[in-house]
XYZ file of C-alpha atoms in Angstrom:
158
model
C -32.423 -6.749 78.296
C -31.380 -10.253 78.280
C -31.317 -10.369 74.515
C -28.501 -7.142 74.572
C -26.549 -8.791 77.071
C -26.193 -12.004 75.109
C -25.306 -9.818 71.727
C -22.656 -8.236 74.084
C -21.361 -11.349 75.137
C -20.718 -12.670 71.643
C -19.285 -9.217 70.607
C -16.554 -9.757 73.505
C -15.622 -13.311 72.609
C -12.505 -13.753 70.628
C -10.459 -16.677 68.807
C -7.051 -17.125 69.979
C -4.237 -17.856 67.682
C -0.379 -18.273 67.660
C 1.954 -16.455 65.108
C 5.299 -17.260 66.000
C 5.740 -16.685 70.028
C 2.713 -14.381 70.200
C -0.687 -14.791 70.955
C -3.094 -13.029 68.994
C -7.022 -12.638 68.792
C -9.775 -11.606 66.564
C -13.526 -11.043 67.181
C -15.371 -14.459 66.811
C -18.252 -12.743 64.869
C -16.049 -12.656 61.915
C -14.935 -16.276 62.379
C -16.931 -18.800 59.645
C -14.644 -22.046 60.464
C -11.318 -23.284 61.452
C -9.948 -25.693 58.878
C -7.130 -27.850 58.325
C -5.094 -26.778 55.316
C -5.355 -29.325 52.321
C -4.687 -29.265 48.819
C -3.522 -25.645 48.743
C -2.787 -24.728 44.983
C -0.306 -21.961 44.810
C -0.778 -18.924 42.502
C 2.213 -17.964 40.230
C 3.406 -14.265 40.705
C 1.041 -13.240 43.295
C 1.911 -11.286 46.483
C 4.304 -12.978 48.882
C 1.747 -13.312 51.586
C -0.970 -14.654 49.289
C -0.460 -18.564 49.966
C -2.760 -19.621 47.305
C -6.430 -20.948 46.933
C -8.164 -23.828 48.565
C -11.468 -25.700 47.818
C -13.379 -25.720 51.010
C -16.476 -28.135 50.906
C -16.991 -26.724 46.888
C -16.105 -23.030 47.587
C -12.826 -21.559 46.417
C -11.386 -19.555 49.360
C -8.269 -17.472 49.060
C -5.529 -17.970 51.606
C -3.335 -15.533 53.353
C -0.263 -16.161 55.289
C -0.804 -13.811 58.195
C 2.771 -14.307 59.612
C 4.227 -12.958 56.022
C 1.705 -10.165 55.840
C 2.515 -8.763 59.435
C 6.560 -9.576 58.887
C 6.198 -11.951 62.112
C 8.998 -14.388 62.412
C 7.010 -17.678 62.016
C 8.499 -20.500 64.222
C 6.586 -23.205 62.271
C 7.330 -23.855 58.356
C 4.553 -25.844 57.707
C 0.969 -24.309 56.711
C -1.436 -26.427 58.717
C -4.417 -24.446 60.128
C -6.294 -21.693 58.912
C -9.242 -19.402 60.150
C -11.796 -18.509 57.519
C -13.028 -15.299 58.048
C -15.441 -13.106 56.455
C -14.167 -9.765 55.185
C -16.374 -7.634 53.107
C -18.982 -10.567 51.966
C -15.889 -12.509 51.062
C -14.288 -15.816 52.707
C -10.708 -15.539 53.251
C -8.463 -18.163 54.966
C -5.957 -16.686 57.253
C -2.881 -19.144 58.097
C -1.839 -18.966 61.614
C 0.460 -21.460 63.438
C -1.986 -22.550 65.911
C -5.593 -21.984 66.805
C -5.964 -22.365 70.579
C -9.436 -21.411 72.045
C -12.294 -18.959 72.336
C -11.908 -16.573 75.128
C -14.159 -13.711 76.653
C -12.873 -10.247 76.892
C -15.087 -7.654 78.768
C -13.999 -4.122 77.832
C -12.479 -3.747 81.214
C -9.952 -6.399 80.446
C -8.691 -4.583 77.206
C -6.081 -1.988 77.199
C -5.665 0.654 74.422
C -3.240 -0.339 71.727
C 0.435 0.416 72.371
C 2.452 2.221 69.629
C 3.379 -0.972 68.116
C 3.935 -4.453 69.081
C 6.553 -6.877 67.673
C 6.743 -4.358 64.576
C 3.044 -4.518 64.039
C 1.662 -0.904 63.279
C -0.666 0.293 66.142
C -3.323 0.970 63.032
C -3.797 -2.998 63.104
C -4.268 -3.594 66.748
C -7.464 -2.530 68.576
C -6.155 -3.387 71.960
C -4.237 -5.614 74.234
C -6.609 -8.237 76.344
C -5.392 -9.575 79.578
C -5.880 -13.299 80.538
C -4.163 -15.196 83.565
C -1.040 -13.061 83.493
C -0.719 -13.313 79.416
C -1.280 -10.410 77.052
C -3.252 -11.143 74.068
C -2.894 -8.755 71.231
C -6.367 -7.903 69.540
C -5.964 -7.371 65.956
C -8.344 -5.796 63.441
C -7.893 -8.296 60.489
C -10.150 -6.040 58.353
C -7.528 -3.342 58.377
C -4.566 -6.024 57.623
C -6.777 -7.074 54.636
C -8.858 -4.892 52.952
C -11.664 -5.998 50.989
C -10.040 -4.452 48.003
C -6.684 -6.282 48.626
C -8.565 -9.477 48.690
C -10.128 -9.064 45.522
C -6.943 -8.286 43.516
C -5.290 -11.622 44.958
C -6.582 -13.720 42.501
C -8.411 -13.766 39.275
C -11.986 -12.802 39.429
C -13.355 -16.141 38.244
C -12.245 -17.441 41.975
């Protein structure tokens, strides 16, 4: 029983990040690491939300500008931080404005998604978490970036 509750606790943990003025969260279970963006290599003639590729400890990782993908007005012009996540067995860097902390959202603190939030379709939102009088949008990053889309972003040799 203790093992099951520890497993539930991990599945209720989210990493909080900012895009523009809004706070978003993704499940910590898909997060590999948080990295500072260095030596980002742009790929010509790619989709506008595909920022490029980056070498992370010898592994080439595709980098996605999440603000552009979601059409969110970005308050920061610099690409500084990325959350490396695993989607369909592939590592993908999701560029965000700021990564803040990990938070625990028990099911009782998550409301169902509204029809849309700041222009983001409800199909990308799993719910809205409440913490200290703030609302945090829980997003389903795997619906935003499908494995097929990720595979199309850069040459297959990457």
